[in-house]
mmCIF file of N, CA and C in Angstrom:
data_model
loop_
_atom_site.group_PDB
_atom_site.id
_atom_site.type_symbol
_atom_site.label_atom_id
_atom_site.label_comp_id
_atom_site.label_asym_id
_atom_site.label_seq_id
_atom_site.Cartn_x
_atom_site.Cartn_y
_atom_site.Cartn_z
ATOM 1 N N UNK T 3 15.385 -3.479 12.962
ATOM 2 C CA UNK T 3 14.914 -3.476 14.157
ATOM 3 C C UNK T 3 13.822 -5.317 14.674
ATOM 4 N N UNK T 4 13.728 -5.588 15.871
ATOM 5 C CA UNK T 4 13.063 -6.973 16.121
ATOM 6 C C UNK T 4 11.877 -6.446 16.064
ATOM 7 N N UNK T 5 11.055 -7.606 15.631
ATOM 8 C CA UNK T 5 10.162 -7.702 15.302
ATOM 9 C C UNK T 5 9.055 -9.089 16.057
ATOM 10 N N UNK T 6 7.852 -9.227 16.371
ATOM 11 C CA UNK T 6 7.295 -10.539 16.212
ATOM 12 C C UNK T 6 7.404 -11.425 15.185
ATOM 13 N N UNK T 7 7.948 -10.943 14.201
ATOM 14 C CA UNK T 7 8.182 -11.868 12.668
ATOM 15 C C UNK T 7 9.581 -12.172 12.572
ATOM 16 N N UNK T 8 10.457 -11.412 13.585
ATOM 17 C CA UNK T 8 12.062 -11.623 13.603
ATOM 18 C C UNK T 8 12.720 -10.142 13.066
ATOM 19 N N UNK T 9 13.841 -10.275 12.954
ATOM 20 C CA UNK T 9 14.532 -9.096 12.251
ATOM 21 C C UNK T 9 14.119 -8.648 11.309
ATOM 22 N N UNK T 10 13.778 -7.189 11.086
ATOM 23 C CA UNK T 10 13.493 -6.620 9.649
ATOM 24 C C UNK T 10 14.483 -5.191 9.586
ATOM 25 N N UNK T 11 14.950 -5.118 7.903
ATOM 26 C CA UNK T 11 15.722 -4.469 7.824
ATOM 27 C C UNK T 11 14.797 -3.186 7.124
ATOM 28 N N UNK T 12 15.494 -1.723 7.493
ATOM 29 C CA UNK T 12 14.716 -0.789 7.125
ATOM 30 C C UNK T 12 15.831 0.043 6.018
ATOM 31 N N UNK T 13 15.378 0.541 5.422
ATOM 32 C CA UNK T 13 16.003 1.227 4.383
ATOM 33 C C UNK T 13 15.896 2.312 3.864
ATOM 34 N N UNK T 14 16.618 3.373 3.781
ATOM 35 C CA UNK T 14 15.939 4.879 3.209
ATOM 36 C C UNK T 14 17.000 5.409 1.918
ATOM 37 N N UNK T 15 15.912 5.640 1.285
ATOM 38 C CA UNK T 15 16.985 6.335 0.125
ATOM 39 C C UNK T 15 16.638 8.001 -0.017
ATOM 40 N N UNK T 16 17.588 8.991 -0.293
ATOM 41 C CA UNK T 16 17.365 10.148 -0.324
ATOM 42 C C UNK T 16 16.019 10.779 0.385
ATOM 43 N N UNK T 17 15.583 10.348 1.620
ATOM 44 C CA UNK T 17 14.605 10.753 2.017
ATOM 45 C C UNK T 17 13.427 10.036 2.152
ATOM 46 N N UNK T 18 13.557 8.851 1.442
ATOM 47 C CA UNK T 18 12.190 8.327 1.767
ATOM 48 C C UNK T 18 12.625 6.808 1.813
ATOM 49 N N UNK T 19 11.358 5.741 2.584
ATOM 50 C CA UNK T 19 11.843 4.746 2.706
ATOM 51 C C UNK T 19 11.708 3.908 1.715
ATOM 52 N N UNK T 20 12.735 3.091 1.398
ATOM 53 C CA UNK T 20 12.826 2.310 0.066
ATOM 54 C C UNK T 20 13.266 0.769 0.588
ATOM 55 N N UNK T 21 13.360 0.274 1.640
ATOM 56 C CA UNK T 21 13.115 -1.146 2.068
ATOM 57 C C UNK T 21 12.475 -1.318 3.388
ATOM 58 N N UNK T 22 11.760 -2.337 3.589
ATOM 59 C CA UNK T 22 11.228 -3.009 4.544
ATOM 60 C C UNK T 22 11.190 -4.516 4.365
ATOM 61 N N UNK T 23 12.401 -4.899 4.833
ATOM 62 C CA UNK T 23 12.301 -6.604 4.491
ATOM 63 C C UNK T 23 12.623 -7.570 5.787
ATOM 64 N N UNK T 24 12.347 -9.025 5.282
ATOM 65 C CA UNK T 24 12.712 -9.658 6.659
ATOM 66 C C UNK T 24 13.930 -10.225 6.929
ATOM 67 N N UNK T 25 15.007 -10.512 7.802
ATOM 68 C CA UNK T 25 15.817 -11.259 7.577
ATOM 69 C C UNK T 25 15.949 -12.437 8.307
ATOM 70 N N UNK T 26 15.920 -13.332 7.947
ATOM 71 C CA UNK T 26 16.453 -14.400 8.796
ATOM 72 C C UNK T 26 17.393 -14.944 9.020
ATOM 73 N N UNK T 27 18.917 -14.368 8.599
ATOM 74 C CA UNK T 27 20.079 -14.323 9.114
ATOM 75 C C UNK T 27 20.429 -13.312 9.253
ATOM 76 N N UNK T 28 21.788 -13.015 10.187
ATOM 77 C CA UNK T 28 22.409 -12.227 10.724
ATOM 78 C C UNK T 28 23.223 -11.605 9.476
ATOM 79 N N UNK T 29 22.790 -11.493 7.894
ATOM 80 C CA UNK T 29 23.729 -10.854 7.207
ATOM 81 C C UNK T 29 24.189 -9.397 7.030
ATOM 82 N N UNK T 30 22.951 -8.884 7.347
ATOM 83 C CA UNK T 30 22.711 -7.419 7.258
ATOM 84 C C UNK T 30 23.732 -6.833 8.271
ATOM 85 N N UNK T 31 24.445 -5.893 8.424
ATOM 86 C CA UNK T 31 24.752 -4.744 9.474
ATOM 87 C C UNK T 31 23.908 -4.058 9.535
ATOM 88 N N UNK T 32 23.221 -3.216 10.669
ATOM 89 C CA UNK T 32 22.854 -2.167 10.593
ATOM 90 C C UNK T 32 23.608 -0.915 10.168
ATOM 91 N N UNK T 33 23.087 -0.224 9.329
ATOM 92 C CA UNK T 33 23.868 1.276 8.767
ATOM 93 C C UNK T 33 23.497 2.456 9.851
ATOM 94 N N UNK T 34 23.545 3.676 9.462
ATOM 95 C CA UNK T 34 23.223 4.951 10.297
ATOM 96 C C UNK T 34 21.676 4.889 10.278
ATOM 97 N N UNK T 35 21.584 5.339 11.971
ATOM 98 C CA UNK T 35 20.144 5.584 11.976
ATOM 99 C C UNK T 35 19.757 7.051 11.683
ATOM 100 N N UNK T 36 18.759 7.034 11.174
ATOM 101 C CA UNK T 36 18.271 8.714 10.929
ATOM 102 C C UNK T 36 16.933 8.872 10.959
ATOM 103 N N UNK T 37 16.664 9.845 11.428
ATOM 104 C CA UNK T 37 14.951 10.380 12.030
ATOM 105 C C UNK T 37 13.993 9.576 11.326
ATOM 106 N N UNK T 38 14.117 9.397 9.545
ATOM 107 C CA UNK T 38 13.160 8.817 9.036
ATOM 108 C C UNK T 38 13.077 7.348 9.517
ATOM 109 N N UNK T 39 14.481 6.547 9.380
ATOM 110 C CA UNK T 39 14.744 5.367 9.900
ATOM 111 C C UNK T 39 13.975 4.778 11.183
ATOM 112 N N UNK T 40 14.203 6.052 12.114
ATOM 113 C CA UNK T 40 13.406 5.792 13.632
ATOM 114 C C UNK T 40 12.288 6.077 13.753
ATOM 115 N N UNK T 41 11.579 6.551 12.756
ATOM 116 C CA UNK T 41 10.330 6.930 12.801
ATOM 117 C C UNK T 41 9.243 5.904 12.084
ATOM 118 N N UNK T 42 10.000 5.102 11.166
ATOM 119 C CA UNK T 42 9.470 4.036 10.439
ATOM 120 C C UNK T 42 9.490 2.946 11.413
ATOM 121 N N UNK T 43 10.696 2.829 11.763
ATOM 122 C CA UNK T 43 10.721 1.848 13.031
ATOM 123 C C UNK T 43 9.780 2.133 14.291
ATOM 124 N N UNK T 44 9.298 3.070 14.864
ATOM 125 C CA UNK T 44 8.135 3.396 15.616
ATOM 126 C C UNK T 44 7.015 3.218 14.925
ATOM 127 N N UNK T 45 6.726 3.289 13.921
ATOM 128 C CA UNK T 45 5.442 3.467 13.414
ATOM 129 C C UNK T 45 5.095 1.790 12.965
ATOM 130 N N UNK T 46 6.300 0.716 12.721
ATOM 131 C CA UNK T 46 5.971 -0.484 12.385
ATOM 132 C C UNK T 46 5.856 -0.740 13.942
ATOM 133 N N UNK T 47 6.233 -0.759 14.713
ATOM 134 C CA UNK T 47 6.023 -0.936 16.261
ATOM 135 C C UNK T 47 4.915 -0.754 16.718
ATOM 136 N N UNK T 48 4.068 0.298 16.566
ATOM 137 C CA UNK T 48 2.833 0.667 16.492
ATOM 138 C C UNK T 48 2.027 -0.490 15.849
ATOM 139 N N UNK T 49 2.087 -0.632 14.943
ATOM 140 C CA UNK T 49 1.572 -1.205 13.647
ATOM 141 C C UNK T 49 1.504 -2.240 14.456
ATOM 142 N N UNK T 50 2.478 -3.160 15.078
ATOM 143 C CA UNK T 50 2.351 -4.681 15.480
ATOM 144 C C UNK T 50 2.053 -4.342 16.987
ATOM 145 N N UNK T 51 1.404 -3.577 17.533
ATOM 146 C CA UNK T 51 1.151 -3.470 19.046
ATOM 147 C C UNK T 51 -0.055 -3.343 18.671
ATOM 148 N N UNK T 52 -0.859 -3.322 17.511
ATOM 149 C CA UNK T 52 -2.312 -2.824 17.002
ATOM 150 C C UNK T 52 -2.903 -1.400 17.336
ATOM 151 N N UNK T 53 -1.621 -0.521 17.249
ATOM 152 C CA UNK T 53 -1.812 1.105 17.677
ATOM 153 C C UNK T 53 -1.748 1.764 16.029
ATOM 154 N N UNK T 54 -1.548 1.220 15.155
ATOM 155 C CA UNK T 54 -1.600 2.268 14.057
ATOM 156 C C UNK T 54 -2.074 1.373 12.852
ATOM 157 N N UNK T 55 -2.931 1.788 12.024
ATOM 158 C CA UNK T 55 -3.743 1.154 10.975
ATOM 159 C C UNK T 55 -2.986 1.616 9.646
ATOM 160 N N UNK T 56 -2.937 2.897 9.347
ATOM 161 C CA UNK T 56 -2.177 3.273 8.342
ATOM 162 C C UNK T 56 -1.001 4.020 8.606
ATOM 163 N N UNK T 57 0.024 3.388 7.665
ATOM 164 C CA UNK T 57 1.669 4.286 7.653
ATOM 165 C C UNK T 57 1.181 5.464 7.293
ATOM 166 N N UNK T 58 2.423 6.829 7.986
ATOM 167 C CA UNK T 58 2.532 7.781 6.906
ATOM 168 C C UNK T 58 3.899 8.385 6.913
ATOM 169 N N UNK T 59 4.332 7.675 5.487
ATOM 170 C CA UNK T 59 5.935 7.660 5.771
ATOM 171 C C UNK T 59 6.102 8.120 4.025
ATOM 172 N N UNK T 60 7.093 8.954 3.730
ATOM 173 C CA UNK T 60 7.509 8.950 2.045
ATOM 174 C C UNK T 60 8.135 7.486 1.772
ATOM 175 N N UNK T 61 7.841 7.453 0.879
ATOM 176 C CA UNK T 61 7.648 5.629 0.054
ATOM 177 C C UNK T 61 8.403 6.004 -1.059
ATOM 178 N N UNK T 62 9.480 5.313 -1.560
ATOM 179 C CA UNK T 62 9.926 5.174 -3.013
ATOM 180 C C UNK T 62 10.815 3.858 -3.033
ATOM 181 N N UNK T 63 10.286 3.202 -4.206
ATOM 182 C CA UNK T 63 11.491 1.950 -4.585
ATOM 183 C C UNK T 63 10.917 1.801 -6.329
ATOM 184 N N UNK T 64 12.030 1.530 -6.741
ATOM 185 C CA UNK T 64 12.419 1.505 -7.781
ATOM 186 C C UNK T 64 11.496 0.431 -8.921
ATOM 187 N N UNK T 65 10.887 0.629 -9.791
ATOM 188 C CA UNK T 65 10.107 -0.346 -10.879
ATOM 189 C C UNK T 65 9.945 0.106 -11.908
ATOM 190 N N UNK T 66 9.213 -0.524 -12.676
ATOM 191 C CA UNK T 66 8.338 -0.051 -14.031
ATOM 192 C C UNK T 66 7.454 0.795 -13.621
ATOM 193 N N UNK T 67 6.726 1.017 -14.717
ATOM 194 C CA UNK T 67 5.618 2.080 -14.319
ATOM 195 C C UNK T 67 4.348 0.911 -14.193
ATOM 196 N N UNK T 68 4.627 -0.359 -14.509
ATOM 197 C CA UNK T 68 3.113 -1.076 -14.283
ATOM 198 C C UNK T 68 3.576 -1.386 -13.209
ATOM 199 N N UNK T 69 4.618 -1.806 -12.594
ATOM 200 C CA UNK T 69 5.189 -2.084 -11.399
ATOM 201 C C UNK T 69 4.462 -1.171 -10.038
ATOM 202 N N UNK T 70 5.192 0.210 -10.628
ATOM 203 C CA UNK T 70 4.776 1.647 -9.946
ATOM 204 C C UNK T 70 2.883 1.106 -9.639
ATOM 205 N N UNK T 71 2.279 0.964 -10.873
ATOM 206 C CA UNK T 71 0.833 1.095 -10.547
ATOM 207 C C UNK T 71 0.438 -0.040 -9.472
ATOM 208 N N UNK T 72 0.854 -1.260 -9.756
ATOM 209 C CA UNK T 72 0.395 -2.437 -8.804
ATOM 210 C C UNK T 72 0.700 -1.789 -7.277
ATOM 211 N N UNK T 73 1.840 -1.514 -6.903
ATOM 212 C CA UNK T 73 2.146 -0.956 -5.515
ATOM 213 C C UNK T 73 1.500 0.220 -5.235
ATOM 214 N N UNK T 74 0.870 0.881 -5.940
ATOM 215 C CA UNK T 74 0.090 2.001 -5.733
ATOM 216 C C UNK T 74 -1.541 1.279 -5.515
ATOM 217 N N UNK T 75 -1.644 0.418 -6.247
ATOM 218 C CA UNK T 75 -3.032 -0.007 -6.033
ATOM 219 C C UNK T 75 -2.879 -1.106 -4.319
ATOM 220 N N UNK T 76 -1.956 -1.611 -3.911
ATOM 221 C CA UNK T 76 -1.668 -2.375 -3.156
ATOM 222 C C UNK T 76 -2.069 -1.143 -1.779
ATOM 223 N N UNK T 77 -1.533 -0.042 -1.738
ATOM 224 C CA UNK T 77 -2.088 0.814 -1.028
ATOM 225 C C UNK T 77 -3.046 1.290 -0.605
ATOM 226 N N UNK T 78 -4.569 1.036 -1.575
ATOM 227 C CA UNK T 78 -5.513 1.274 -1.440
ATOM 228 C C UNK T 78 -5.989 -0.078 -0.890
ATOM 229 N N UNK T 79 -5.624 -1.177 -0.929
ATOM 230 C CA UNK T 79 -6.621 -2.163 0.064
ATOM 231 C C UNK T 79 -6.412 -1.829 1.440
ATOM 232 N N UNK T 80 -7.613 -1.608 1.887
ATOM 233 C CA UNK T 80 -8.081 -1.085 3.176
ATOM 234 C C UNK T 80 -7.626 -2.527 4.540
ATOM 235 N N UNK T 81 -7.251 -1.559 5.750
ATOM 236 C CA UNK T 81 -6.160 -2.551 6.994
ATOM 237 C C UNK T 81 -7.582 -3.671 7.244
ATOM 238 N N UNK T 82 -6.934 -5.103 7.419
ATOM 239 C CA UNK T 82 -7.827 -5.992 7.921
ATOM 240 C C UNK T 82 -8.511 -6.553 6.358
ATOM 241 N N UNK T 83 -8.633 -6.020 5.103
ATOM 242 C CA UNK T 83 -9.281 -6.762 4.224
ATOM 243 C C UNK T 83 -8.071 -7.349 3.173
ATOM 244 N N UNK T 84 -8.852 -8.122 2.533
ATOM 245 C CA UNK T 84 -7.842 -8.827 1.444
ATOM 246 C C UNK T 84 -8.692 -8.834 0.115
ATOM 247 N N UNK T 85 -7.806 -9.178 -1.146
ATOM 248 C CA UNK T 85 -8.288 -8.896 -2.375
ATOM 249 C C UNK T 85 -7.397 -10.295 -3.201
ATOM 250 N N UNK T 86 -8.169 -10.844 -3.936
ATOM 251 C CA UNK T 86 -7.492 -11.671 -4.985
ATOM 252 C C UNK T 86 -6.358 -11.326 -5.796
ATOM 253 N N UNK T 87 -5.598 -12.137 -6.446
ATOM 254 C CA UNK T 87 -4.897 -11.464 -7.434
ATOM 255 C C UNK T 87 -5.696 -11.049 -8.742
ATOM 256 N N UNK T 88 -7.051 -11.832 -8.820
ATOM 257 C CA UNK T 88 -7.634 -11.427 -9.876
ATOM 258 C C UNK T 88 -8.397 -10.157 -9.601
ATOM 259 N N UNK T 89 -8.607 -10.017 -8.460
ATOM 260 C CA UNK T 89 -9.400 -8.613 -8.064
ATOM 261 C C UNK T 89 -8.257 -7.265 -8.475
ATOM 262 N N UNK T 90 -6.780 -7.773 -8.038
ATOM 263 C CA UNK T 90 -6.124 -6.755 -8.521
ATOM 264 C C UNK T 90 -5.719 -6.623 -9.745
ATOM 265 N N UNK T 91 -6.078 -7.483 -10.763
ATOM 266 C CA UNK T 91 -5.791 -7.250 -12.134
ATOM 267 C C UNK T 91 -6.976 -6.791 -12.738
ATOM 268 N N UNK T 92 -8.010 -6.924 -11.881
ATOM 269 C CA UNK T 92 -9.141 -6.198 -12.589
ATOM 270 C C UNK T 92 -9.005 -4.800 -12.324
ATOM 271 N N UNK T 93 -8.519 -4.390 -11.141
ATOM 272 C CA UNK T 93 -8.505 -2.986 -10.354
ATOM 273 C C UNK T 93 -7.438 -2.284 -11.699
ATOM 274 N N UNK T 94 -6.422 -3.035 -12.053
ATOM 275 C CA UNK T 94 -5.573 -2.326 -12.914
ATOM 276 C C UNK T 94 -6.182 -2.186 -14.488
ATOM 277 N N UNK T 95 -7.420 -2.526 -14.480
ATOM 278 C CA UNK T 95 -7.951 -2.391 -15.910
ATOM 279 C C UNK T 95 -7.705 -3.769 -16.795
ATOM 280 N N UNK T 96 -7.237 -5.202 -16.612
ATOM 281 C CA UNK T 96 -6.830 -5.945 -17.925
ATOM 282 C C UNK T 96 -6.936 -7.263 -16.673
ATOM 283 N N UNK T 97 -7.647 -7.887 -16.909
ATOM 284 C CA UNK T 97 -8.084 -9.392 -16.265
ATOM 285 C C UNK T 97 -6.754 -10.182 -16.637
ATOM 286 N N UNK T 98 -6.052 -9.834 -17.731
ATOM 287 C CA UNK T 98 -5.359 -10.701 -18.366
ATOM 288 C C UNK T 98 -3.644 -10.263 -17.828
ATOM 289 N N UNK T 99 -3.529 -9.392 -17.057
ATOM 290 C CA UNK T 99 -2.459 -9.017 -16.192
ATOM 291 C C UNK T 99 -2.058 -9.672 -15.240
ATOM 292 N N UNK T 100 -3.275 -10.557 -14.752
ATOM 293 C CA UNK T 100 -3.333 -11.252 -13.241
ATOM 294 C C UNK T 100 -1.666 -11.851 -13.069
ATOM 295 N N UNK T 101 -0.928 -12.743 -14.167
ATOM 296 C CA UNK T 101 0.462 -13.053 -13.844
ATOM 297 C C UNK T 101 1.423 -11.507 -13.343
ATOM 298 N N UNK T 102 1.202 -10.763 -14.047
ATOM 299 C CA UNK T 102 2.157 -9.626 -14.230
ATOM 300 C C UNK T 102 1.930 -8.758 -12.780
ATOM 301 N N UNK T 103 0.844 -9.071 -12.433
ATOM 302 C CA UNK T 103 0.211 -8.070 -11.575
ATOM 303 C C UNK T 103 0.694 -9.007 -9.712
ATOM 304 N N UNK T 104 0.973 -10.292 -10.236
ATOM 305 C CA UNK T 104 1.493 -11.177 -9.035
ATOM 306 C C UNK T 104 3.021 -11.441 -8.738
ATOM 307 N N UNK T 105 3.097 -11.339 -10.225
ATOM 308 C CA UNK T 105 4.896 -10.806 -10.310
ATOM 309 C C UNK T 105 5.403 -9.361 -9.596
ATOM 310 N N UNK T 106 4.558 -8.482 -9.744
ATOM 311 C CA UNK T 106 4.968 -7.497 -9.251
ATOM 312 C C UNK T 106 4.623 -7.021 -7.741
ATOM 313 N N UNK T 107 3.647 -7.872 -7.481
ATOM 314 C CA UNK T 107 3.336 -7.957 -6.305
ATOM 315 C C UNK T 107 4.277 -8.660 -5.294
ATOM 316 N N UNK T 108 4.907 -9.432 -5.825
ATOM 317 C CA UNK T 108 5.748 -10.555 -5.106
ATOM 318 C C UNK T 108 7.616 -9.476 -4.976
ATOM 319 N N UNK T 109 7.542 -8.216 -6.063
ATOM 320 C CA UNK T 109 8.547 -7.420 -6.156
ATOM 321 C C UNK T 109 8.435 -6.458 -5.234
ATOM 322 N N UNK T 110 7.679 -6.440 -4.942
ATOM 323 C CA UNK T 110 7.513 -5.172 -3.549
ATOM 324 C C UNK T 110 8.532 -5.227 -2.869
ATOM 325 N N UNK T 111 9.619 -3.978 -2.459
ATOM 326 C CA UNK T 111 10.684 -4.054 -1.377
ATOM 327 C C UNK T 111 10.220 -3.411 -0.003
ATOM 328 N N UNK T 112 8.950 -3.399 -0.385
ATOM 329 C CA UNK T 112 8.482 -2.377 1.599
ATOM 330 C C UNK T 112 7.403 -3.146 1.826
ATOM 331 N N UNK T 113 7.851 -4.284 2.413
ATOM 332 C CA UNK T 113 6.764 -5.200 2.993
ATOM 333 C C UNK T 113 6.054 -4.100 4.189
ATOM 334 N N UNK T 114 4.640 -5.094 4.569
ATOM 335 C CA UNK T 114 3.949 -4.133 5.334
ATOM 336 C C UNK T 114 3.364 -3.074 5.052
ATOM 337 N N UNK T 115 4.364 -2.137 4.657
ATOM 338 C CA UNK T 115 3.581 -0.514 4.860
ATOM 339 C C UNK T 115 3.138 -0.795 3.185
ATOM 340 N N UNK T 116 3.720 -1.235 2.492
ATOM 341 C CA UNK T 116 2.952 -1.404 0.750
ATOM 342 C C UNK T 116 2.834 -2.885 1.209
ATOM 343 N N UNK T 117 1.285 -3.281 1.374
ATOM 344 C CA UNK T 117 0.499 -4.067 1.760
ATOM 345 C C UNK T 117 0.500 -5.464 1.304
ATOM 346 N N UNK T 118 1.485 -6.045 0.443
ATOM 347 C CA UNK T 118 1.014 -7.042 -0.691
ATOM 348 C C UNK T 118 0.637 -8.433 0.172
ATOM 349 N N UNK T 119 1.056 -8.577 1.612
ATOM 350 C CA UNK T 119 0.349 -9.490 2.596
ATOM 351 C C UNK T 119 -1.211 -9.682 2.274
ATOM 352 N N UNK T 120 -1.827 -8.607 1.569
ATOM 353 C CA UNK T 120 -3.568 -8.459 1.551
ATOM 354 C C UNK T 120 -3.922 -9.396 0.375
ATOM 355 N N UNK T 121 -2.870 -9.564 -0.565
ATOM 356 C CA UNK T 121 -3.542 -10.254 -2.033
ATOM 357 C C UNK T 121 -3.128 -11.304 -1.356
ATOM 358 N N UNK T 122 -4.334 -12.327 -1.682
ATOM 359 C CA UNK T 122 -4.540 -13.628 -1.920
ATOM 360 C C UNK T 122 -5.023 -14.632 -2.833
ATOM 361 N N UNK T 123 -4.715 -15.710 -2.919
ATOM 362 C CA UNK T 123 -5.363 -16.268 -3.896
ATOM 363 C C UNK T 123 -6.570 -16.690 -4.091
ATOM 364 N N UNK T 124 -6.948 -17.267 -5.194
ATOM 365 C CA UNK T 124 -8.844 -17.598 -5.221
ATOM 366 C C UNK T 124 -8.898 -18.391 -4.218
ATOM 367 N N UNK T 125 -10.185 -18.486 -3.877
ATOM 368 C CA UNK T 125 -10.539 -19.346 -2.648
ATOM 369 C C UNK T 125 -10.042 -19.073 -1.438
ATOM 370 N N UNK T 126 -9.201 -18.283 -1.310
ATOM 371 C CA UNK T 126 -8.877 -17.722 0.192
ATOM 372 C C UNK T 126 -7.226 -18.225 0.523
ATOM 373 N N UNK T 127 -6.774 -18.828 -0.769
ATOM 374 C CA UNK T 127 -5.624 -19.471 -0.619
ATOM 375 C C UNK T 127 -4.207 -18.381 -0.504
ATOM 376 N N UNK T 128 -3.728 -18.974 0.680
ATOM 377 C CA UNK T 128 -2.139 -17.897 0.928
ATOM 378 C C UNK T 128 -1.112 -18.473 -0.124
ATOM 379 N N UNK T 129 -1.149 -17.941 -0.878
ATOM 380 C CA UNK T 129 0.020 -18.100 -1.921
ATOM 381 C C UNK T 129 1.265 -16.994 -2.196
ATOM 382 N N UNK T 130 2.220 -17.488 -2.211
ATOM 383 C CA UNK T 130 3.439 -16.374 -2.435
ATOM 384 C C UNK T 130 3.499 -15.389 -1.012
ATOM 385 N N UNK T 131 4.775 -15.569 -0.619
ATOM 386 C CA UNK T 131 5.021 -14.307 -0.164
ATOM 387 C C UNK T 131 6.553 -14.264 0.490
ATOM 388 N N UNK T 132 7.100 -12.959 0.112
ATOM 389 C CA UNK T 132 8.564 -13.323 -0.031
ATOM 390 C C UNK T 132 9.256 -13.815 1.569
ATOM 391 N N UNK T 133 8.637 -13.287 2.477
ATOM 392 C CA UNK T 133 8.910 -13.500 3.933
ATOM 393 C C UNK T 133 8.141 -14.722 4.437
ATOM 394 N N UNK T 134 7.842 -15.553 3.778
ATOM 395 C CA UNK T 134 7.327 -16.801 4.102
ATOM 396 C C UNK T 134 5.921 -16.829 4.441
ATOM 397 N N UNK T 135 5.008 -17.954 4.131
ATOM 398 C CA UNK T 135 3.736 -18.059 4.238
ATOM 399 C C UNK T 135 3.213 -17.670 5.923
ATOM 400 N N UNK T 136 3.755 -17.900 6.578
ATOM 401 C CA UNK T 136 3.882 -17.757 7.918
ATOM 402 C C UNK T 136 3.966 -16.525 8.488
ATOM 403 N N UNK T 137 4.789 -15.743 7.770
ATOM 404 C CA UNK T 137 4.662 -14.271 8.040
ATOM 405 C C UNK T 137 3.349 -13.726 7.658
ATOM 406 N N UNK T 138 3.136 -13.866 6.062
ATOM 407 C CA UNK T 138 1.895 -13.369 5.934
ATOM 408 C C UNK T 138 0.226 -13.856 6.917
ATOM 409 N N UNK T 139 0.513 -14.763 7.216
ATOM 410 C CA UNK T 139 -0.537 -15.544 8.002
ATOM 411 C C UNK T 139 -0.437 -14.709 8.984
ATOM 412 N N UNK T 140 0.456 -14.360 9.796
ATOM 413 C CA UNK T 140 0.536 -13.741 11.104
ATOM 414 C C UNK T 140 -0.015 -12.085 10.814
ATOM 415 N N UNK T 141 0.669 -11.625 9.507
ATOM 416 C CA UNK T 141 -0.087 -10.345 9.361
ATOM 417 C C UNK T 141 -1.220 -10.266 9.497
ATOM 418 N N UNK T 142 -2.163 -10.881 8.363
ATOM 419 C CA UNK T 142 -3.156 -10.968 7.959
ATOM 420 C C UNK T 142 -4.194 -11.198 9.768
ATOM 421 N N UNK T 143 -3.634 -12.619 10.421
ATOM 422 C CA UNK T 143 -3.876 -12.514 11.610
ATOM 423 C C UNK T 143 -4.272 -11.516 12.382
ATOM 424 N N UNK T 144 -3.131 -10.357 12.463
ATOM 425 C CA UNK T 144 -2.969 -9.324 13.262
ATOM 426 C C UNK T 144 -3.864 -8.609 12.942
ATOM 427 N N UNK T 145 -4.007 -7.904 11.619
ATOM 428 C CA UNK T 145 -5.015 -7.248 10.630
ATOM 429 C C UNK T 145 -6.449 -7.399 10.971
ATOM 430 N N UNK T 146 -6.806 -8.657 11.349
ATOM 431 C CA UNK T 146 -8.113 -9.213 11.376
ATOM 432 C C UNK T 146 -8.871 -8.947 12.562
ATOM 433 N N UNK T 147 -7.266 -8.969 13.464
ATOM 434 C CA UNK T 147 -8.014 -9.240 15.441
ATOM 435 C C UNK T 147 -8.292 -7.419 15.540
ATOM 436 N N UNK T 148 -8.190 -6.517 14.596
ATOM 437 C CA UNK T 148 -8.960 -5.387 14.873
ATOM 438 C C UNK T 148 -7.644 -4.676 16.231
ATOM 439 N N UNK T 149 -7.960 -3.383 16.536
ATOM 440 C CA UNK T 149 -7.199 -3.040 17.527
ATOM 441 C C UNK T 149 -7.665 -2.921 18.989
ATOM 442 N N UNK T 150 -7.046 -2.616 20.016
ATOM 443 C CA UNK T 150 -7.289 -3.171 21.240
ATOM 444 C C UNK T 150 -7.441 -1.474 21.713
ATOM 445 N N UNK T 151 -8.301 -1.065 22.409
ATOM 446 C CA UNK T 151 -8.652 0.210 22.639
ATOM 447 C C UNK T 151 -9.814 -0.142 23.928
#
């Protein structure tokens, strides 16, 4: 799909959204569209229009139990808010897991919907984002701007 951040590729595996990623090159060719892929695109469109704060989609991505725990924690960060990598590690129950939490955050394959963009560095620094820091800044600004009703 096209978005304000460029092309986004959405993937589905066994009835679950398994991929939402930014594409800077036209390398990937679109596959067959399904009702779930169309629904995901519609929800992403509503998010970019500021008409949606929370996604309602079945999600699944492959990862270790620790990565799954990190990704589940990301889903609890409220729209428009951020937490630090240290706060994420504390939520996981071990401040020493800060690097592992950061690595798991970076391996999230479902951008925007599993909001890894809401995790920032200490002091508010925007560190690391697979889609590029400019996209992370855009998403945070979009969410901080609130909804237009």
